[in-house]
Short mmCIF file of C-alpha atoms in Angstrom, two decimals:
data_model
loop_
_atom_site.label_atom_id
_atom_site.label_comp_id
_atom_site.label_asym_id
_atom_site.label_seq_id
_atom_site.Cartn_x
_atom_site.Cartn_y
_atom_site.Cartn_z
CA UNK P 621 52.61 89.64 -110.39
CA UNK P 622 51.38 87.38 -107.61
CA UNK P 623 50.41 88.99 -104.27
CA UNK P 624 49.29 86.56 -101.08
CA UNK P 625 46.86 87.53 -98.48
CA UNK P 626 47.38 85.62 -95.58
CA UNK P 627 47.05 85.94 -92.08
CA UNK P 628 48.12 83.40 -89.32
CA UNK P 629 44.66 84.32 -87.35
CA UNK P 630 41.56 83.43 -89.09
CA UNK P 631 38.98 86.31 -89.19
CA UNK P 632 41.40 88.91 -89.51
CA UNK P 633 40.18 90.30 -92.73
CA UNK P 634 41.73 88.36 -95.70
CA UNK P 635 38.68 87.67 -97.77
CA UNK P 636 37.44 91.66 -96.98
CA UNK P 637 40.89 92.45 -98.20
CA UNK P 638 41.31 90.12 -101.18
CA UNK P 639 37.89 91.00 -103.07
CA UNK P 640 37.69 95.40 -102.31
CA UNK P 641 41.47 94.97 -103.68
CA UNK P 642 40.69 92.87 -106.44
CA UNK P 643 38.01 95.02 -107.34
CA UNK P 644 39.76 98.62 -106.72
CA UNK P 645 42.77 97.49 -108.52
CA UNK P 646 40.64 96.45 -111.44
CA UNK P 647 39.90 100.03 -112.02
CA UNK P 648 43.03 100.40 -113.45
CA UNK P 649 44.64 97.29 -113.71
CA UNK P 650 43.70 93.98 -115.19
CA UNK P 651 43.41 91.74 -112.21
CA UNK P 652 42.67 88.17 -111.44
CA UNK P 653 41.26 87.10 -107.85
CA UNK P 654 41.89 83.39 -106.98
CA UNK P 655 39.96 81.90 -103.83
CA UNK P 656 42.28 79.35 -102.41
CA UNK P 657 41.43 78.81 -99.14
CA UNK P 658 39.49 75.74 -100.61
CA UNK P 659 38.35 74.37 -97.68
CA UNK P 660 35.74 77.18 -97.13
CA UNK P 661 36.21 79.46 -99.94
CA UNK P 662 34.08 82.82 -99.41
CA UNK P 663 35.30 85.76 -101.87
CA UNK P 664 32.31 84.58 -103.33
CA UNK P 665 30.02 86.14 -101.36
CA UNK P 666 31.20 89.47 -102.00
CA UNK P 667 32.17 88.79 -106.08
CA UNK P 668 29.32 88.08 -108.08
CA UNK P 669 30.11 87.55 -111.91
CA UNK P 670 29.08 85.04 -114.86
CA UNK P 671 30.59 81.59 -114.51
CA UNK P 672 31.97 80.99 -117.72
CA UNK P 673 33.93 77.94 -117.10
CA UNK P 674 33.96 75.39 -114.63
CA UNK P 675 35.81 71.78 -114.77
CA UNK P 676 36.21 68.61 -111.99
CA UNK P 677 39.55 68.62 -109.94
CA UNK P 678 41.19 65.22 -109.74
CA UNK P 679 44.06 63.89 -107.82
CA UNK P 680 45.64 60.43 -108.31
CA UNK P 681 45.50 57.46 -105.81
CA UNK P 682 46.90 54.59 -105.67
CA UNK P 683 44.08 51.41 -106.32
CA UNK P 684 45.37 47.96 -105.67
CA UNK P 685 45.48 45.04 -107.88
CA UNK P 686 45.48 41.47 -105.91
CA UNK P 687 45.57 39.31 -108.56
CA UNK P 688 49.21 40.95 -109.41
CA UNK P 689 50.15 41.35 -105.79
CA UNK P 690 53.04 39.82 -104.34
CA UNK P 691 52.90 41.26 -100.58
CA UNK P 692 56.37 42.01 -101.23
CA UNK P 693 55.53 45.29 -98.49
CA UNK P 694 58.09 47.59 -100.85
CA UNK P 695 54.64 49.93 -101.07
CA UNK P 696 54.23 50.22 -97.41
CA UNK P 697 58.03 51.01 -96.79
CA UNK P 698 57.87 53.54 -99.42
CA UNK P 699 54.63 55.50 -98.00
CA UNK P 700 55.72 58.33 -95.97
CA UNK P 701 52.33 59.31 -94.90
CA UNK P 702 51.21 55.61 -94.02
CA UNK P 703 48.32 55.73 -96.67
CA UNK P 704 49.38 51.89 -97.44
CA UNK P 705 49.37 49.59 -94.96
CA UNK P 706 49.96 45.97 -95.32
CA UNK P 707 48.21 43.42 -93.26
CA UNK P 708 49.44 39.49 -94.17
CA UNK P 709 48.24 39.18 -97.80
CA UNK P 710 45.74 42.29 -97.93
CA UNK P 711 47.14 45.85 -98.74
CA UNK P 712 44.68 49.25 -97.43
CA UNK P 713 44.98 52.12 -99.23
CA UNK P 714 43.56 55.22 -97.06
CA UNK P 715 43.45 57.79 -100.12
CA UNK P 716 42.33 60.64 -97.10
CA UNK P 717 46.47 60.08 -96.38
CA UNK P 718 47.84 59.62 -99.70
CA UNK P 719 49.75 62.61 -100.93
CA UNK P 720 49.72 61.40 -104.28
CA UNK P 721 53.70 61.17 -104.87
CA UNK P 722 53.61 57.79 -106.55
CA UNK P 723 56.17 56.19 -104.66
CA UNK P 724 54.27 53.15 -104.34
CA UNK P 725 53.04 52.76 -107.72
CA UNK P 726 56.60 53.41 -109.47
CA UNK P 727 58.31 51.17 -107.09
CA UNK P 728 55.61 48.07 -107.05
CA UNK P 729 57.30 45.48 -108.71
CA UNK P 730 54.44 44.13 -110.55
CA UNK P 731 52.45 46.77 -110.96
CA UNK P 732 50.19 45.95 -108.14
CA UNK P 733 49.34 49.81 -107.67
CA UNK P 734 48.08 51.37 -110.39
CA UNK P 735 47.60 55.32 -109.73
CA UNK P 736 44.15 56.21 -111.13
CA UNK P 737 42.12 59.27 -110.52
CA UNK P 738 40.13 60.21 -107.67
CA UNK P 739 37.22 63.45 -107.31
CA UNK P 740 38.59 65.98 -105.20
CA UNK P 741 36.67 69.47 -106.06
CA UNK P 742 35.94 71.71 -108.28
CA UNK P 743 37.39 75.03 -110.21
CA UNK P 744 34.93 78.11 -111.17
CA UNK P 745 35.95 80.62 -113.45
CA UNK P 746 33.71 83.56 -112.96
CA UNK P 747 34.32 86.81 -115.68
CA UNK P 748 33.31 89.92 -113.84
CA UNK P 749 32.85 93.35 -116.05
CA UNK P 750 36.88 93.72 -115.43
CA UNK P 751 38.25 91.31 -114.20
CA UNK P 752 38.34 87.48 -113.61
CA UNK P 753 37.32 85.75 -110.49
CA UNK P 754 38.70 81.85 -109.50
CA UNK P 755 37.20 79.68 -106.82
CA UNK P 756 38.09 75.96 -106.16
CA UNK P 757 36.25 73.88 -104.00
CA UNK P 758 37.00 70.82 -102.02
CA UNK P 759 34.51 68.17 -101.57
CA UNK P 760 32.91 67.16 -98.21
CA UNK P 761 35.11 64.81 -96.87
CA UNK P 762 38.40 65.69 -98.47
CA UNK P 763 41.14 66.10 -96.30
CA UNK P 764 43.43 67.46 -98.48
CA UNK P 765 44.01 71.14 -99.93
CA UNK P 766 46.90 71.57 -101.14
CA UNK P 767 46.53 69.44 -104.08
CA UNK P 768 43.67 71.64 -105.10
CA UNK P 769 45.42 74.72 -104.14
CA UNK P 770 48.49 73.61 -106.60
CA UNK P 771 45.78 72.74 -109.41
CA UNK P 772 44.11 76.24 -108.92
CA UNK P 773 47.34 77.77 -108.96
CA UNK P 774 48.34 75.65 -112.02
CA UNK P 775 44.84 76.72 -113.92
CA UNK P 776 45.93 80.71 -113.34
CA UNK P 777 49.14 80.54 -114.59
CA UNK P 778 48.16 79.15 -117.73
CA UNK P 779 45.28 81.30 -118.31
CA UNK P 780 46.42 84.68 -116.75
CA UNK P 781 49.66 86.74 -118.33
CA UNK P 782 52.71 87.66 -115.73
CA UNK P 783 51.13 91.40 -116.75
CA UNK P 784 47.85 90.36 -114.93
CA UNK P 785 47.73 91.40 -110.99
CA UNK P 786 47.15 87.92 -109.35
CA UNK P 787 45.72 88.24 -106.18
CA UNK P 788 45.60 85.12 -104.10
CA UNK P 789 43.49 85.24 -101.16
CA UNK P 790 45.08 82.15 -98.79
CA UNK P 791 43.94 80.32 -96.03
CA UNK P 792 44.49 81.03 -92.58
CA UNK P 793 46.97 79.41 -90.78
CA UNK P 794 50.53 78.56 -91.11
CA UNK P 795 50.26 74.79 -92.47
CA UNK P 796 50.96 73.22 -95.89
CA UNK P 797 47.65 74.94 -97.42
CA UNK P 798 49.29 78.28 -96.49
CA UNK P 799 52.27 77.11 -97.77
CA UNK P 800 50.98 76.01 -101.13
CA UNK P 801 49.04 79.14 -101.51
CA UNK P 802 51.93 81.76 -100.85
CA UNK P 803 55.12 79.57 -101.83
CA UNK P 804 55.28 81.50 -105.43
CA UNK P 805 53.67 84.25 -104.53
CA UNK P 806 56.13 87.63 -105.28
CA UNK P 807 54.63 89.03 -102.31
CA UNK P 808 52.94 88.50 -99.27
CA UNK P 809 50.43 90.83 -97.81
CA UNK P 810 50.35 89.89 -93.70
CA UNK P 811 46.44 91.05 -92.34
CA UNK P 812 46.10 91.38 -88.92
CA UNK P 813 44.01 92.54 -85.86
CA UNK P 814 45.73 94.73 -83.06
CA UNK P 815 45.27 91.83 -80.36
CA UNK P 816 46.66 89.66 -78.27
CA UNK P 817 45.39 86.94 -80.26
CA UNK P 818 46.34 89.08 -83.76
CA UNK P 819 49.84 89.44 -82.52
CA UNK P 820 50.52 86.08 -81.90
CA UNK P 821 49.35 84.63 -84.82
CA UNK P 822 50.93 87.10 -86.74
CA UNK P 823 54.36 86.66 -85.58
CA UNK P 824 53.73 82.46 -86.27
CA UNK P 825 53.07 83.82 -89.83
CA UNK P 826 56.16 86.02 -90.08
CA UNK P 827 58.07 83.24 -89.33
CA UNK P 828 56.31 81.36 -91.56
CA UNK P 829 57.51 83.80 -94.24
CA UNK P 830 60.97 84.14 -93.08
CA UNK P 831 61.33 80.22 -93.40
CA UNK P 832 59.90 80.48 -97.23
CA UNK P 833 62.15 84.02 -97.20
CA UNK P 834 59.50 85.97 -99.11
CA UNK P 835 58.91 89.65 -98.99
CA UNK P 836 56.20 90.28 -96.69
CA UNK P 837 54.62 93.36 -95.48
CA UNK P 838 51.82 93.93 -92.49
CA UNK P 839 48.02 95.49 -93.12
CA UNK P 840 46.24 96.11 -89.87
CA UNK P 841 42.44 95.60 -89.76
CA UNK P 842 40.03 96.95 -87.12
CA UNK P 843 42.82 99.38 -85.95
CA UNK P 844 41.74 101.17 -82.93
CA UNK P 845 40.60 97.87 -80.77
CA UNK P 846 42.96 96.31 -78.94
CA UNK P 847 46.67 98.30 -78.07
CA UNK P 848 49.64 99.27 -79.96
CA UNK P 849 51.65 95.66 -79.91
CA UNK P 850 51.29 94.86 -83.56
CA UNK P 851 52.96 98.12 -84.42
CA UNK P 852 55.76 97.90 -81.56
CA UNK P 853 56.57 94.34 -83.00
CA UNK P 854 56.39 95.34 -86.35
CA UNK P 855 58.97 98.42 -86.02
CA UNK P 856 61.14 96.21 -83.68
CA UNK P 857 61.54 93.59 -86.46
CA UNK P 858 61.54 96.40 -89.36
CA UNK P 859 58.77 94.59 -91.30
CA UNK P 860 56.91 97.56 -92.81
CA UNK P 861 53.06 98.30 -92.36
CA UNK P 862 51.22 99.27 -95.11
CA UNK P 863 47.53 100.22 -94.12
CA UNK P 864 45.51 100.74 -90.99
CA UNK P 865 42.18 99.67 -91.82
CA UNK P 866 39.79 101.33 -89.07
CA UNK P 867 37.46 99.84 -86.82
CA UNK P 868 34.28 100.96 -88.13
CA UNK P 869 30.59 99.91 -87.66
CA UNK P 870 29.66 101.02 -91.59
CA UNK P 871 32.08 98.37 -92.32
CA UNK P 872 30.57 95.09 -90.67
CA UNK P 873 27.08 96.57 -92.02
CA UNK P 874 28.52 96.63 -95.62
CA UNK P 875 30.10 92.99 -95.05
CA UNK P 876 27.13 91.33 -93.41
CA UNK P 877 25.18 91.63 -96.55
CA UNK P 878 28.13 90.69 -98.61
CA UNK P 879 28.49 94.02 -100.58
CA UNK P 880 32.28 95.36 -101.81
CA UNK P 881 32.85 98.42 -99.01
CA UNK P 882 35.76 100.78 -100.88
CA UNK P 883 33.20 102.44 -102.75
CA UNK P 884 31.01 103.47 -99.74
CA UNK P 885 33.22 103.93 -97.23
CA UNK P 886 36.16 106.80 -98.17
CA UNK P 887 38.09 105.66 -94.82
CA UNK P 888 38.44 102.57 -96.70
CA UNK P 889 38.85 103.58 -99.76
CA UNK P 890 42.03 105.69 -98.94
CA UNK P 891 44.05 102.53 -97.28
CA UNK P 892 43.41 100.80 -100.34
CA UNK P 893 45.09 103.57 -101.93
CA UNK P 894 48.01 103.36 -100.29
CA UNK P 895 48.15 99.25 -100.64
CA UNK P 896 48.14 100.07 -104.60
CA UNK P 897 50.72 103.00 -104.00
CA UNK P 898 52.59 100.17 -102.22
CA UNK P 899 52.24 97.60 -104.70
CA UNK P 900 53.14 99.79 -107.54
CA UNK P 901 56.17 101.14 -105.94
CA UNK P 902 57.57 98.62 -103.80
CA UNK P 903 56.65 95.36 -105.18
CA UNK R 162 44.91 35.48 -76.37
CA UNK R 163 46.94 38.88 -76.76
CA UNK R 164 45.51 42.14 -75.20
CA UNK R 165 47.21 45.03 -76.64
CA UNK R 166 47.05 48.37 -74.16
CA UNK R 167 48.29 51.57 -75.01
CA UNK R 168 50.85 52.65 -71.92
CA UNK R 169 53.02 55.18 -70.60
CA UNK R 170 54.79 52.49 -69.22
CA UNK R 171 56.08 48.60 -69.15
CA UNK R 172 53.86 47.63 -65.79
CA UNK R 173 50.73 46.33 -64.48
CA UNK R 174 50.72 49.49 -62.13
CA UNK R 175 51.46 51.57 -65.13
CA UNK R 176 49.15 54.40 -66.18
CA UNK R 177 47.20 54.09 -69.70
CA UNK R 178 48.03 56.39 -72.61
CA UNK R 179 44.55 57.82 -73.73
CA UNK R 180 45.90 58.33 -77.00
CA UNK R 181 45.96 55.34 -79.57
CA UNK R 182 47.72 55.90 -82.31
CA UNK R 183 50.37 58.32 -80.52
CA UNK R 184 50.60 56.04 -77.61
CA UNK R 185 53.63 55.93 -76.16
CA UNK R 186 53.81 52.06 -75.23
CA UNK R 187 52.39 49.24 -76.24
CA UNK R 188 51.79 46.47 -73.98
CA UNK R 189 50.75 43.19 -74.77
CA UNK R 190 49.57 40.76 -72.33
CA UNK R 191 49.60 36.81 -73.37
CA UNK R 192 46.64 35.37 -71.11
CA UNK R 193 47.82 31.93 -71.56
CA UNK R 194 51.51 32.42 -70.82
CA UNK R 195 50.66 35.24 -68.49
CA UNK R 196 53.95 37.46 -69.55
CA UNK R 197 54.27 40.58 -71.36
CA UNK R 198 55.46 41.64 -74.35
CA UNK R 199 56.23 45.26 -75.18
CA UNK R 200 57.02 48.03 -78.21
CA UNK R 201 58.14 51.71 -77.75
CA UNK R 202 55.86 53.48 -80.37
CA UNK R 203 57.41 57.01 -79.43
CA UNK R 204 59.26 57.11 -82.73
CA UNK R 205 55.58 57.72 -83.40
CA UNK R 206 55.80 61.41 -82.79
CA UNK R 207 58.81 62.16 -85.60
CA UNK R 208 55.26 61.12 -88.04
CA UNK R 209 53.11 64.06 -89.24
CA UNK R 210 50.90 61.55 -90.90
CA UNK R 211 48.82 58.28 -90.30
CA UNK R 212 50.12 57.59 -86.96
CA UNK R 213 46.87 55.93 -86.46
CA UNK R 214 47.22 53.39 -89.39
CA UNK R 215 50.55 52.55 -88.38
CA UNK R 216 50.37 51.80 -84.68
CA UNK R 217 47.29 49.40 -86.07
CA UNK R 218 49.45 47.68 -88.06
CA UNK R 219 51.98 47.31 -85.10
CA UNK R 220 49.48 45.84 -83.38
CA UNK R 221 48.50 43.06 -86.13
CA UNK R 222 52.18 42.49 -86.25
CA UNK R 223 51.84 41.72 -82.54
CA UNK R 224 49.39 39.07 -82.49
CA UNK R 225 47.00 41.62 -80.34
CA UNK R 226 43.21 40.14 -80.57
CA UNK R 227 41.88 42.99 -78.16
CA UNK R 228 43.11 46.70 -77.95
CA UNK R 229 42.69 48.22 -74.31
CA UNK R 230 42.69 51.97 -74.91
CA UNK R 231 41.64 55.71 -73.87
CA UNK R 232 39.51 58.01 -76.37
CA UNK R 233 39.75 55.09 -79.26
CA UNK R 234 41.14 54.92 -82.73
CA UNK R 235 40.58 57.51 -85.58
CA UNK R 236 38.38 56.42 -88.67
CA UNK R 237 41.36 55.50 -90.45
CA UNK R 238 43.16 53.53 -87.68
CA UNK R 239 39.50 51.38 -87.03
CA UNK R 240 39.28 50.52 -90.30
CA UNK R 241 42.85 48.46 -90.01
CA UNK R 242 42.23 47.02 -86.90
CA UNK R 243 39.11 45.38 -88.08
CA UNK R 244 40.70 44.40 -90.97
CA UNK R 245 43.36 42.73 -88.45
CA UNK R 246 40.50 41.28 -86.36
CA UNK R 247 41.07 43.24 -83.30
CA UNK R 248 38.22 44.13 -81.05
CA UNK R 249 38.45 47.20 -79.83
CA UNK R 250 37.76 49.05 -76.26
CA UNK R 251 38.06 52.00 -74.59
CA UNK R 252 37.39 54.41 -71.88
CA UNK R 253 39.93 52.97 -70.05
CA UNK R 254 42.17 56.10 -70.37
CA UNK R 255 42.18 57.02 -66.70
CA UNK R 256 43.55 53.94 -65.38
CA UNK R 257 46.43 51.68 -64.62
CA UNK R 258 46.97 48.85 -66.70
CA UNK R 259 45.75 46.40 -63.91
CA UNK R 260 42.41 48.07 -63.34
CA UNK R 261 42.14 48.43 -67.55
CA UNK R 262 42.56 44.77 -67.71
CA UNK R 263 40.10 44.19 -64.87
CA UNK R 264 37.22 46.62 -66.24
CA UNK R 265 38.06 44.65 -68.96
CA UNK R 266 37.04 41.26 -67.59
CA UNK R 267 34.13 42.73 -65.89
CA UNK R 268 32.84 44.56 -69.18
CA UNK R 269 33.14 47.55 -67.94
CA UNK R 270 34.64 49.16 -70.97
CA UNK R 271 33.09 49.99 -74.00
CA UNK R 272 33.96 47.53 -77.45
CA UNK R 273 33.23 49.93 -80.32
#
């Protein structure tokens, strides 16, 4: 079972939610917590296991030949993202745009644009006591994440069971990294602030999950800030709310020195309960 | 020689489009036969992706030598147009197209 944390607003609590889940579900369950918001991955602050495997992430670009070249301009048509540009007899290739789809390469007739592999991150497969801990990384400079997020994604399904709880803590946002990250998920788990600002963002992301029409359900964090919108909008729009986590002080402490807080703070504790109750049940 | 500026519109009294890459016009003046030529780049905004690149290639395309602009091309977008031999200025986002092309001739804008 896959289960998406994602959020809309950043800051909401995903990565707070992803790794006390992860590691109260592990209790009982076998469990496997993935880290893909790869752009600043940060479960590992709060997971701390051995690494026992670790690999380079590579995606392909385009390199051009100019001995083969015929500035036909079939490459540049063919580029959605305008990653090749042709200028007279020189071709660019701006791998930052390319999206990897090989429409240039397959269609060159000469072979002018061979695809060959390009550094992008890196994967780490950490082994806790019980359970298993994933965290790709994208290289300063990268632009891209969804490639890595798809690799990541890739790596878990081949080395995880369908039995295994797959927890997948996602960007924030509602672009293509959010996308990639909750797209074949079999649930999404919405976290959310009581604000203005957590309201709005939230509602981009229910749309967001409408559009992809996956179950979704909402968790609110820091309840007892803010006013009583989130939970207005949520029964308006019947999407069901799972957990109030509250506002409280013990909590930052606990997260500022990047310990797990379930275990010392029963308030907690008991709205992860109810999140597992959910998941068991529902899901 | 061709001066490329980046317009919201087809006239000398025509304000400047800050933007580069998602520029709405581009305008390019031929000093020696003193006319203009012109290209509607807002098909521009149906592109998610490497507007930048592309409105750099439009203006290689163009014949443009100089590029009379706002806030100035991306990373990606500068690295075509000096490929395509265009010098680059900007700063001239506030203007009209007449007093870009003057703060042009009295270097008042900045080539980057």
């Amino acid at each position: 079972m896959k289960i998406a944390i994602a959020s809309g607003k950043g800051g909401t609590g995903k990565t707070t939610l992803s790794t006390n889940l992860a590691a109260f579900l592990s209790e009982t369950e076998k469990v496997v917590l993935a880290d893909l918001d790869v752009e600043e991955p940060n479960s590992g602050l709060f997971i701390h296991g051995n690494l026992i495997f670790e690999e380079e992430k590579y995606k392909m670009i385009p390199e051009w030949k100019e001995d083969s070249c015929t500035f036909c301009g079939e490459c540049q048509k063919n580029c959605n993202f305008h990653a090749v540009i042709q200028l007279g007899s020189q071709i660019l290739v701006f791998p930052e745009l390319c999206h990897s789809c090989f429409a240039c390469s397959e269609l060159c007739p000469v072979n002018a644009l061979p695809m060959i592999p390009k550094r992008m991150g890196q994967l780490k497969h950490f082994a806790l006591n019980n359970f298993d801990f994933i965290e790709s990384r994208l290289d300063i400079g990268q632009e891209q994440a969804v490639p890595l997020i798809a690799q990541t994604i890739d790596f878990i399904e081949n080395n995880f069971t369908d039995q295994t709880i797959k927890i997948f803590d996602s960007p924030p946002g509602t672009s293509c990294p959010v996308i990639e990250a909750t797209k074949d998920a079999d649930f999404i788990l919405l976290i959310t602030e009581p604000t203005p600002f957590g309201l709005h963002d939230l509602s981009l992301a229910v749309e967001t999950m409408q559009e992809l029409k996956k179950p979704f359900a909402v968790i609110i964090n820091r309840y007892g800030i803010g006013n009583d919108d989130v939970i207005d909008y949520c029964q308006k729009n019947g999407i069901p709310i799972v957990a109030k986590i509250p506002n409280l002080r013990k909590i930052a402490e606990l997260y500022s020195k990047g310990d797990l807080i379930y275990n010392d703070v029963p308030e907690f504790k008991e709205e992860l309960i109810k999140i597992r109750d959910f998941i068991k049940n529902e899901i | 020689m061709k001066i490329a500026f980046t317009t919201n519109g087809l006239e000398w009294n025509s304000k400047m489009d800050p933007r580069f890459g998602r520029t709405e016009y581009i305008l390019v003046y031929d000093e020696e036969k003193k006319e203009f030529t012109s290209f509607d780049n807002r098909e521009i905004e149906n592109e998610a992706h490497g507007a930048g690149p592309k409105t750099s290639q439009k203006l290689f395309e163009l014949g443009a030598k100089v590029l009379i602009t706002g806030n100035g091309p991306g990373g990606n977008a500068a690295t075509v147009l000096e490929k395509a031999g265009v010098k680059t200025y900007v700063g001239a986002g506030e203007m009209t197209v007449k007093q870009a092309y003057e703060a042009y001739q009295n270097n008042q804008l900045k080539n980057i």
